[in-house]
């Protein structure tokens, strides 16, 4: 009896190990599929073009750092700078404006609140593609086509609904007494927004900022349509021009791709936990 | 006086977002519908009201139907992989089966593609799919499976699948992370109670995890469908809708009509269709989110 | 608080500096072309600098967009009403479209001033005319030829094909020997349109063809000549009988060209302006030559026609700086600049006498001779037909390669679209 029992335990443990082993293998394969293309990208960017095709799996014979010099000289820095400017400003605007709106929606009392919230939230279901051509005309009419503002303003407008939703959900958990007490002391709404709510909301503001900066950084169709000059193009579209000019020089192209992902990659590696945590605050792709 | 100011102040907080939304989100969406009833081009911008002609042309155009079915295919595959497969992966990673460090490593690795700009992803995979010299073909030929090799992005039968696959590669890890957040929100005592009763991990998944993430699953499904119908970037980078329009989606069809064929009214009609589809999906999403 | 000030300061610096630098020069002309490749910018950058040095009161803001996206970009700019003062245009329908819409400046009187027009051969100006007026200044003249690897041809005892059937036979011989007959990259299907355009020109009478392209034939006769279907069938034969490398629909032309230059193929259909890229490549050492795409024994079109066209620049009708723009174009077409252009880019300048034995390969000179001797010039099909019908034809060409479309089916769709466009015009 005891023996049989021991047998069974052993068998189930063995099965657990087998299952575990199978799962482990499966996850290693998944991981390999996820990151091997990137490793291949980095390795290939350090090879000569012919080596890259002939000897795809091996390490470079001679590390071709020159590919990076060539890619850099082809003007990637301009695109990166544009992306940084556009991302930074649109993120600041989105976070600040959304926080202000969320504050009013949660704390202040005024008529039409529900309708206004619905109006802001409604922006979530309008895909940017739909507005493409009319928006393009509006920007032209405003005279900001082909400037940073042609990206910053639409990014801000399309980013506000989600950020407001996110921040509002956090603010409703803050006890209303806090601002009521401040109001009793004669503080205005602006004061209590800045000095009570903004500091308290720091975690959610950080998430909103992260989500918005990823959106702005990776945005494609507006960047493709609303700016034209090389020195205004963001990295997503800049890399298209870069690739078109270098179609036949693959290793340099790949070096350029690596350079273009280094900034985000660095931030991701350093702030892994915050990064994943922040991005999963709301499901936005 | 001061009470009047008091009454105005709250509106000042919500005014900037409302103006931005009106001018840059709602306004253009509304204009788009007007545009779709006119015929005009960017080079020769003479307006002509044509009623529903653009829509009739649209529904008579086989490219439109190809696009629509590609979007649908995109949605179906994405839901299977990014919702159901991702849920499975998330459940395993959440169950603490692997050592914590390994667990974090797996999660981070599969998440990584999600942070890459779509241009980089598209160009990278273009190289991977390249006939004969790309990574996939090299793998097939070196393992003696050379006869399976296809011109992945160059054949009408495979191009859209090749693109959809890339999209799964990029986003599944992100969805896994989302599911892990949802699973983490399930009270652990539910698991403990079942474990006391000697339930297996699979049973725990079946009776605790699944019901626990039901609502999140619904929302993620809707978001995935939403994304699949407005997809543009990855297709534009990888094939621009080719070969022979086989990988065209509504987004690229719209873009090409406006900026290549120069039929802005027609393009606006395509945009309106995208709008109608996504608004239906979006309303479902909002309703689900409110319930939550 | 300090944070805010820093941000504000940074913003002022960022956005202000651009405005400031513009304000220094008296006049700015915006200049957009389609040669962003480093080897081409190596000419344009110093050229613009030289112009600015010679004209300190004029500032030239140059932008370049690659060939394929250029077609979208210029339309976007037209719609945005921010047309650059000087912009690139293909000749033929692509450019006529701008003239028809009143978006290009009528520069007839500037060019035909008794001096400037003598710089160009009249044949290079002709394709930039619309209703008798001139709208563009040519920068280069180009033609399409079939290049071949001489050592591969010798090795397999192949003669230069004289008819289309000979060409198919050459493909068969090469395939038997395990050599890729023609390197072909058709991911962007303008590549196929060059084959098809030239074959059409050889199978459809000139007047019918040009009237179809211009949509001036009666609606029910548009694209009905049997030569069109025959032309697509010929193209289909090239594909089905194995003339092209595998996967042409997934390869870009530069990649296909790279294979040919590396000696991995016997032939490639290539533009004269690309000849400059050959020097220093493996094929340059093993030897190369070229021939015109062979004629059909019973074609209804012009057997001696060559596909080619001048590329050039137009001036926006909305420009406020017409004199400066003209001055800039005159500068680019001076003999010295034209020589520089040929020296650096290897392109065939449209300026008479710019391409010489000193700065160009003998085969480039030979190509120019062919061009002079040709009985006619068929412009690039993808810029000579209207945009929508072209898109249909080009997609169809990819379908023919993939085996999912028939020549008849494609022409049916082209007819349908052409009628629509004609109706709406």
PDB file of C-alpha atoms in Angstrom, chain C residues 180-412:
ATOM      1  CA  UNK C 180      19.639  33.068 -64.274  1.00  0.00           C
ATOM      2  CA  UNK C 181      18.735  34.621 -67.653  1.00  0.00           C
ATOM      3  CA  UNK C 182      17.416  38.025 -66.553  1.00  0.00           C
ATOM      4  CA  UNK C 183      17.729  39.640 -63.133  1.00  0.00           C
ATOM      5  CA  UNK C 184      14.388  41.191 -62.382  1.00  0.00           C
ATOM      6  CA  UNK C 185      13.095  42.948 -59.288  1.00  0.00           C
ATOM      7  CA  UNK C 186       9.408  43.827 -59.456  1.00  0.00           C
ATOM      8  CA  UNK C 187       8.372  44.496 -55.873  1.00  0.00           C
ATOM      9  CA  UNK C 188       7.620  47.999 -57.059  1.00  0.00           C
ATOM     10  CA  UNK C 189       6.027  47.144 -60.386  1.00  0.00           C
ATOM     11  CA  UNK C 190       7.261  50.123 -62.370  1.00  0.00           C
ATOM     12  CA  UNK C 191       9.971  47.646 -63.284  1.00  0.00           C
ATOM     13  CA  UNK C 192       7.473  45.514 -65.215  1.00  0.00           C
ATOM     14  CA  UNK C 193       5.942  48.626 -66.734  1.00  0.00           C
ATOM     15  CA  UNK C 194       9.194  49.383 -68.560  1.00  0.00           C
ATOM     16  CA  UNK C 195       9.127  46.007 -70.295  1.00  0.00           C
ATOM     17  CA  UNK C 196       5.440  46.245 -71.021  1.00  0.00           C
ATOM     18  CA  UNK C 197       5.654  49.848 -72.210  1.00  0.00           C
ATOM     19  CA  UNK C 198       8.298  49.071 -74.770  1.00  0.00           C
ATOM     20  CA  UNK C 199       6.569  45.910 -75.963  1.00  0.00           C
ATOM     21  CA  UNK C 200       3.294  47.823 -76.342  1.00  0.00           C
ATOM     22  CA  UNK C 201       5.074  50.484 -78.370  1.00  0.00           C
ATOM     23  CA  UNK C 202       6.282  47.765 -80.708  1.00  0.00           C
ATOM     24  CA  UNK C 203       2.872  46.138 -81.042  1.00  0.00           C
ATOM     25  CA  UNK C 204       0.450  49.083 -81.050  1.00  0.00           C
ATOM     26  CA  UNK C 205       0.590  51.864 -83.650  1.00  0.00           C
ATOM     27  CA  UNK C 206       1.967  55.101 -82.260  1.00  0.00           C
ATOM     28  CA  UNK C 207      -1.072  57.294 -82.805  1.00  0.00           C
ATOM     29  CA  UNK C 208      -3.426  54.756 -81.235  1.00  0.00           C
ATOM     30  CA  UNK C 209      -1.118  54.266 -78.278  1.00  0.00           C
ATOM     31  CA  UNK C 210      -0.594  57.926 -77.478  1.00  0.00           C
ATOM     32  CA  UNK C 211      -4.300  58.658 -77.895  1.00  0.00           C
ATOM     33  CA  UNK C 212      -5.118  55.854 -75.478  1.00  0.00           C
ATOM     34  CA  UNK C 213      -2.626  57.138 -72.938  1.00  0.00           C
ATOM     35  CA  UNK C 214      -4.018  60.656 -73.233  1.00  0.00           C
ATOM     36  CA  UNK C 215      -7.575  59.233 -73.014  1.00  0.00           C
ATOM     37  CA  UNK C 216      -8.570  61.147 -76.136  1.00  0.00           C
ATOM     38  CA  UNK C 217     -10.075  58.154 -77.942  1.00  0.00           C
ATOM     39  CA  UNK C 218     -13.820  57.496 -77.729  1.00  0.00           C
ATOM     40  CA  UNK C 219     -14.697  55.655 -74.528  1.00  0.00           C
ATOM     41  CA  UNK C 220     -15.654  52.380 -76.185  1.00  0.00           C
ATOM     42  CA  UNK C 221     -12.416  52.261 -78.192  1.00  0.00           C
ATOM     43  CA  UNK C 222     -10.021  52.923 -75.317  1.00  0.00           C
ATOM     44  CA  UNK C 223      -7.290  50.287 -75.096  1.00  0.00           C
ATOM     45  CA  UNK C 224      -9.108  47.997 -77.517  1.00  0.00           C
ATOM     46  CA  UNK C 225      -6.226  47.469 -79.937  1.00  0.00           C
ATOM     47  CA  UNK C 226      -5.211  43.809 -79.925  1.00  0.00           C
ATOM     48  CA  UNK C 227      -1.574  44.838 -79.473  1.00  0.00           C
ATOM     49  CA  UNK C 228      -2.140  45.452 -75.756  1.00  0.00           C
ATOM     50  CA  UNK C 229      -3.170  41.923 -74.973  1.00  0.00           C
ATOM     51  CA  UNK C 230      -0.390  40.639 -77.249  1.00  0.00           C
ATOM     52  CA  UNK C 231       2.092  42.768 -75.329  1.00  0.00           C
ATOM     53  CA  UNK C 232       1.003  41.412 -71.963  1.00  0.00           C
ATOM     54  CA  UNK C 233       1.078  37.912 -73.425  1.00  0.00           C
ATOM     55  CA  UNK C 234       4.665  38.485 -74.533  1.00  0.00           C
ATOM     56  CA  UNK C 235       5.526  39.638 -71.050  1.00  0.00           C
ATOM     57  CA  UNK C 236       3.804  36.571 -69.666  1.00  0.00           C
ATOM     58  CA  UNK C 237       5.923  34.425 -71.971  1.00  0.00           C
ATOM     59  CA  UNK C 238       9.089  35.995 -70.604  1.00  0.00           C
ATOM     60  CA  UNK C 239       7.973  35.041 -67.140  1.00  0.00           C
ATOM     61  CA  UNK C 240       6.510  31.615 -67.843  1.00  0.00           C
ATOM     62  CA  UNK C 241       9.426  30.485 -69.981  1.00  0.00           C
ATOM     63  CA  UNK C 242      11.776  31.191 -67.125  1.00  0.00           C
ATOM     64  CA  UNK C 243      13.534  34.345 -68.259  1.00  0.00           C
ATOM     65  CA  UNK C 244      13.320  35.956 -64.829  1.00  0.00           C
ATOM     66  CA  UNK C 245      14.873  35.006 -61.519  1.00  0.00           C
ATOM     67  CA  UNK C 246      12.739  33.444 -58.827  1.00  0.00           C
ATOM     68  CA  UNK C 247      10.737  35.724 -56.567  1.00  0.00           C
ATOM     69  CA  UNK C 248      10.830  38.805 -58.757  1.00  0.00           C
ATOM     70  CA  UNK C 249       7.702  40.176 -57.064  1.00  0.00           C
ATOM     71  CA  UNK C 250       9.478  40.260 -53.720  1.00  0.00           C
ATOM     72  CA  UNK C 251      12.752  41.792 -54.888  1.00  0.00           C
ATOM     73  CA  UNK C 252      13.413  45.441 -55.507  1.00  0.00           C
ATOM     74  CA  UNK C 253      15.159  46.566 -58.646  1.00  0.00           C
ATOM     75  CA  UNK C 254      18.310  47.684 -56.779  1.00  0.00           C
ATOM     76  CA  UNK C 255      18.645  44.190 -55.335  1.00  0.00           C
ATOM     77  CA  UNK C 256      18.208  42.586 -58.754  1.00  0.00           C
ATOM     78  CA  UNK C 257      20.747  45.030 -60.144  1.00  0.00           C
ATOM     79  CA  UNK C 258      23.117  44.099 -57.329  1.00  0.00           C
ATOM     80  CA  UNK C 259      22.877  40.454 -58.384  1.00  0.00           C
ATOM     81  CA  UNK C 260      23.631  41.276 -62.007  1.00  0.00           C
ATOM     82  CA  UNK C 261      26.563  43.483 -61.097  1.00  0.00           C
ATOM     83  CA  UNK C 262      27.920  40.696 -58.920  1.00  0.00           C
ATOM     84  CA  UNK C 263      27.797  38.356 -61.912  1.00  0.00           C
ATOM     85  CA  UNK C 264      24.822  36.304 -60.716  1.00  0.00           C
ATOM     86  CA  UNK C 265      22.775  36.589 -63.893  1.00  0.00           C
ATOM     87  CA  UNK C 266      23.191  36.952 -67.638  1.00  0.00           C
ATOM     88  CA  UNK C 267      21.037  39.994 -68.430  1.00  0.00           C
ATOM     89  CA  UNK C 268      19.200  42.901 -66.875  1.00  0.00           C
ATOM     90  CA  UNK C 269      16.868  45.534 -68.308  1.00  0.00           C
ATOM     91  CA  UNK C 270      18.384  48.749 -67.114  1.00  0.00           C
ATOM     92  CA  UNK C 271      18.307  52.499 -67.562  1.00  0.00           C
ATOM     93  CA  UNK C 272      21.173  54.358 -69.144  1.00  0.00           C
ATOM     94  CA  UNK C 273      21.399  56.626 -66.100  1.00  0.00           C
ATOM     95  CA  UNK C 274      22.304  53.545 -64.094  1.00  0.00           C
ATOM     96  CA  UNK C 275      25.317  52.680 -66.266  1.00  0.00           C
ATOM     97  CA  UNK C 276      27.487  54.796 -63.981  1.00  0.00           C
ATOM     98  CA  UNK C 277      26.967  52.284 -61.171  1.00  0.00           C
ATOM     99  CA  UNK C 278      28.665  49.511 -63.083  1.00  0.00           C
ATOM    100  CA  UNK C 279      32.217  50.784 -62.838  1.00  0.00           C
ATOM    101  CA  UNK C 280      34.206  48.914 -60.228  1.00  0.00           C
ATOM    102  CA  UNK C 281      31.767  46.000 -59.981  1.00  0.00           C
ATOM    103  CA  UNK C 282      32.672  42.394 -60.851  1.00  0.00           C
ATOM    104  CA  UNK C 283      30.719  42.675 -64.107  1.00  0.00           C
ATOM    105  CA  UNK C 284      32.842  45.642 -65.104  1.00  0.00           C
ATOM    106  CA  UNK C 285      35.842  43.319 -65.164  1.00  0.00           C
ATOM    107  CA  UNK C 286      34.210  40.307 -66.781  1.00  0.00           C
ATOM    108  CA  UNK C 287      32.712  42.496 -69.501  1.00  0.00           C
ATOM    109  CA  UNK C 288      29.287  43.772 -70.446  1.00  0.00           C
ATOM    110  CA  UNK C 289      27.436  45.220 -73.387  1.00  0.00           C
ATOM    111  CA  UNK C 290      23.836  45.946 -74.259  1.00  0.00           C
ATOM    112  CA  UNK C 291      21.171  45.714 -76.932  1.00  0.00           C
ATOM    113  CA  UNK C 292      17.724  47.187 -77.435  1.00  0.00           C
ATOM    114  CA  UNK C 293      14.809  44.965 -76.569  1.00  0.00           C
ATOM    115  CA  UNK C 294      14.313  42.982 -79.783  1.00  0.00           C
ATOM    116  CA  UNK C 295      11.349  43.668 -82.052  1.00  0.00           C
ATOM    117  CA  UNK C 296       8.503  41.356 -83.037  1.00  0.00           C
ATOM    118  CA  UNK C 297       8.429  39.945 -86.519  1.00  0.00           C
ATOM    119  CA  UNK C 298       4.845  41.088 -87.126  1.00  0.00           C
ATOM    120  CA  UNK C 299       4.272  43.928 -84.687  1.00  0.00           C
ATOM    121  CA  UNK C 300       1.786  46.642 -85.636  1.00  0.00           C
ATOM    122  CA  UNK C 301       3.768  49.273 -83.762  1.00  0.00           C
ATOM    123  CA  UNK C 302       7.109  50.899 -84.378  1.00  0.00           C
ATOM    124  CA  UNK C 303       9.890  48.284 -84.338  1.00  0.00           C
ATOM    125  CA  UNK C 304      12.624  50.887 -83.965  1.00  0.00           C
ATOM    126  CA  UNK C 305      11.146  52.618 -80.942  1.00  0.00           C
ATOM    127  CA  UNK C 306      13.115  52.882 -77.716  1.00  0.00           C
ATOM    128  CA  UNK C 307      11.747  53.391 -74.211  1.00  0.00           C
ATOM    129  CA  UNK C 308      13.212  56.461 -72.694  1.00  0.00           C
ATOM    130  CA  UNK C 309      12.442  59.953 -71.571  1.00  0.00           C
ATOM    131  CA  UNK C 310      13.963  63.085 -70.255  1.00  0.00           C
ATOM    132  CA  UNK C 311      13.635  63.717 -66.522  1.00  0.00           C
ATOM    133  CA  UNK C 312      13.405  67.308 -65.475  1.00  0.00           C
ATOM    134  CA  UNK C 313      12.269  70.098 -63.264  1.00  0.00           C
ATOM    135  CA  UNK C 314       9.132  72.174 -63.204  1.00  0.00           C
ATOM    136  CA  UNK C 315       8.417  75.443 -61.482  1.00  0.00           C
ATOM    137  CA  UNK C 316       5.348  75.847 -59.331  1.00  0.00           C
ATOM    138  CA  UNK C 317       2.685  78.132 -60.722  1.00  0.00           C
ATOM    139  CA  UNK C 318       2.341  79.524 -57.205  1.00  0.00           C
ATOM    140  CA  UNK C 319       5.975  80.532 -56.862  1.00  0.00           C
ATOM    141  CA  UNK C 320       6.746  84.069 -55.775  1.00  0.00           C
ATOM    142  CA  UNK C 321      10.301  83.778 -56.982  1.00  0.00           C
ATOM    143  CA  UNK C 322      10.037  82.930 -60.632  1.00  0.00           C
ATOM    144  CA  UNK C 323      13.176  84.819 -61.614  1.00  0.00           C
ATOM    145  CA  UNK C 324      15.288  83.154 -58.967  1.00  0.00           C
ATOM    146  CA  UNK C 325      13.873  79.744 -59.852  1.00  0.00           C
ATOM    147  CA  UNK C 326      14.713  80.275 -63.530  1.00  0.00           C
ATOM    148  CA  UNK C 327      18.149  81.478 -62.545  1.00  0.00           C
ATOM    149  CA  UNK C 328      18.692  78.305 -60.541  1.00  0.00           C
ATOM    150  CA  UNK C 329      17.596  76.036 -63.392  1.00  0.00           C
ATOM    151  CA  UNK C 330      19.805  77.934 -65.807  1.00  0.00           C
ATOM    152  CA  UNK C 331      22.663  77.391 -63.424  1.00  0.00           C
ATOM    153  CA  UNK C 332      22.046  73.640 -63.244  1.00  0.00           C
ATOM    154  CA  UNK C 333      22.051  73.404 -67.031  1.00  0.00           C
ATOM    155  CA  UNK C 334      25.208  75.410 -67.678  1.00  0.00           C
ATOM    156  CA  UNK C 335      27.842  73.319 -69.494  1.00  0.00           C
ATOM    157  CA  UNK C 336      30.119  73.314 -66.418  1.00  0.00           C
ATOM    158  CA  UNK C 337      27.389  72.073 -64.091  1.00  0.00           C
ATOM    159  CA  UNK C 338      26.189  69.534 -66.634  1.00  0.00           C
ATOM    160  CA  UNK C 339      29.733  68.153 -66.896  1.00  0.00           C
ATOM    161  CA  UNK C 340      29.974  67.943 -63.111  1.00  0.00           C
ATOM    162  CA  UNK C 341      26.653  66.135 -63.101  1.00  0.00           C
ATOM    163  CA  UNK C 342      27.887  63.533 -65.533  1.00  0.00           C
ATOM    164  CA  UNK C 343      31.271  63.215 -63.812  1.00  0.00           C
ATOM    165  CA  UNK C 344      29.836  62.606 -60.381  1.00  0.00           C
ATOM    166  CA  UNK C 345      26.575  60.753 -60.971  1.00  0.00           C
ATOM    167  CA  UNK C 346      27.316  59.009 -64.240  1.00  0.00           C
ATOM    168  CA  UNK C 347      23.905  60.134 -65.473  1.00  0.00           C
ATOM    169  CA  UNK C 348      23.341  61.223 -69.034  1.00  0.00           C
ATOM    170  CA  UNK C 349      22.818  64.959 -68.929  1.00  0.00           C
ATOM    171  CA  UNK C 350      20.287  66.492 -71.274  1.00  0.00           C
ATOM    172  CA  UNK C 351      22.683  69.326 -72.005  1.00  0.00           C
ATOM    173  CA  UNK C 352      24.274  69.045 -75.423  1.00  0.00           C
ATOM    174  CA  UNK C 353      27.903  68.069 -75.285  1.00  0.00           C
ATOM    175  CA  UNK C 354      27.992  67.327 -71.570  1.00  0.00           C
ATOM    176  CA  UNK C 355      28.530  63.628 -72.054  1.00  0.00           C
ATOM    177  CA  UNK C 356      31.913  63.112 -73.658  1.00  0.00           C
ATOM    178  CA  UNK C 357      34.460  60.365 -74.091  1.00  0.00           C
ATOM    179  CA  UNK C 358      36.395  61.846 -71.179  1.00  0.00           C
ATOM    180  CA  UNK C 359      33.687  61.637 -68.559  1.00  0.00           C
ATOM    181  CA  UNK C 360      31.568  58.753 -69.762  1.00  0.00           C
ATOM    182  CA  UNK C 361      31.937  55.147 -70.724  1.00  0.00           C
ATOM    183  CA  UNK C 362      31.961  54.408 -74.454  1.00  0.00           C
ATOM    184  CA  UNK C 363      28.788  52.378 -73.952  1.00  0.00           C
ATOM    185  CA  UNK C 364      26.983  55.419 -72.595  1.00  0.00           C
ATOM    186  CA  UNK C 365      27.940  57.288 -75.731  1.00  0.00           C
ATOM    187  CA  UNK C 366      26.755  54.310 -77.734  1.00  0.00           C
ATOM    188  CA  UNK C 367      23.445  54.422 -75.872  1.00  0.00           C
ATOM    189  CA  UNK C 368      23.038  58.084 -76.716  1.00  0.00           C
ATOM    190  CA  UNK C 369      23.703  57.247 -80.361  1.00  0.00           C
ATOM    191  CA  UNK C 370      20.998  54.583 -80.286  1.00  0.00           C
ATOM    192  CA  UNK C 371      18.704  57.184 -78.789  1.00  0.00           C
ATOM    193  CA  UNK C 372      19.485  59.647 -81.566  1.00  0.00           C
ATOM    194  CA  UNK C 373      18.971  56.986 -84.199  1.00  0.00           C
ATOM    195  CA  UNK C 374      15.754  55.595 -82.728  1.00  0.00           C
ATOM    196  CA  UNK C 375      12.673  56.030 -84.864  1.00  0.00           C
ATOM    197  CA  UNK C 376      10.726  57.144 -81.831  1.00  0.00           C
ATOM    198  CA  UNK C 377      10.674  57.439 -78.088  1.00  0.00           C
ATOM    199  CA  UNK C 378       8.145  55.685 -75.900  1.00  0.00           C
ATOM    200  CA  UNK C 379       7.983  57.474 -72.564  1.00  0.00           C
ATOM    201  CA  UNK C 380       7.982  55.507 -69.309  1.00  0.00           C
ATOM    202  CA  UNK C 381       4.649  53.738 -69.278  1.00  0.00           C
ATOM    203  CA  UNK C 382       4.033  54.374 -65.580  1.00  0.00           C
ATOM    204  CA  UNK C 383       4.345  58.119 -66.023  1.00  0.00           C
ATOM    205  CA  UNK C 384       2.796  58.315 -69.486  1.00  0.00           C
ATOM    206  CA  UNK C 385      -0.561  56.735 -68.677  1.00  0.00           C
ATOM    207  CA  UNK C 386      -2.949  58.315 -66.185  1.00  0.00           C
ATOM    208  CA  UNK C 387      -2.226  57.361 -62.602  1.00  0.00           C
ATOM    209  CA  UNK C 388      -5.225  55.133 -61.920  1.00  0.00           C
ATOM    210  CA  UNK C 389      -5.040  53.044 -65.068  1.00  0.00           C
ATOM    211  CA  UNK C 390      -1.311  52.663 -64.484  1.00  0.00           C
ATOM    212  CA  UNK C 391      -1.904  51.322 -60.982  1.00  0.00           C
ATOM    213  CA  UNK C 392      -4.299  48.739 -62.396  1.00  0.00           C
ATOM    214  CA  UNK C 393      -1.889  47.697 -65.130  1.00  0.00           C
ATOM    215  CA  UNK C 394       1.064  47.486 -62.747  1.00  0.00           C
ATOM    216  CA  UNK C 395      -0.814  45.401 -60.202  1.00  0.00           C
ATOM    217  CA  UNK C 396      -1.944  43.221 -63.107  1.00  0.00           C
ATOM    218  CA  UNK C 397       1.646  42.710 -64.188  1.00  0.00           C
ATOM    219  CA  UNK C 398       2.455  41.360 -60.735  1.00  0.00           C
ATOM    220  CA  UNK C 399      -0.565  39.106 -61.064  1.00  0.00           C
ATOM    221  CA  UNK C 400       0.652  37.800 -64.413  1.00  0.00           C
ATOM    222  CA  UNK C 401       3.967  36.916 -62.816  1.00  0.00           C
ATOM    223  CA  UNK C 402       2.177  35.227 -59.950  1.00  0.00           C
ATOM    224  CA  UNK C 403      -0.035  33.335 -62.404  1.00  0.00           C
ATOM    225  CA  UNK C 404      -3.244  34.755 -60.981  1.00  0.00           C
ATOM    226  CA  UNK C 405      -4.101  37.130 -63.829  1.00  0.00           C
ATOM    227  CA  UNK C 406      -4.435  36.722 -67.570  1.00  0.00           C
ATOM    228  CA  UNK C 407      -3.454  39.343 -70.173  1.00  0.00           C
ATOM    229  CA  UNK C 408      -7.094  39.584 -71.270  1.00  0.00           C
ATOM    230  CA  UNK C 409      -8.297  40.039 -67.711  1.00  0.00           C
ATOM    231  CA  UNK C 410      -5.788  42.767 -66.960  1.00  0.00           C
ATOM    232  CA  UNK C 411      -6.632  44.734 -70.097  1.00  0.00           C
ATOM    233  CA  UNK C 412     -10.313  44.401 -69.271  1.00  0.00           C
TER     234      UNK C 412
END
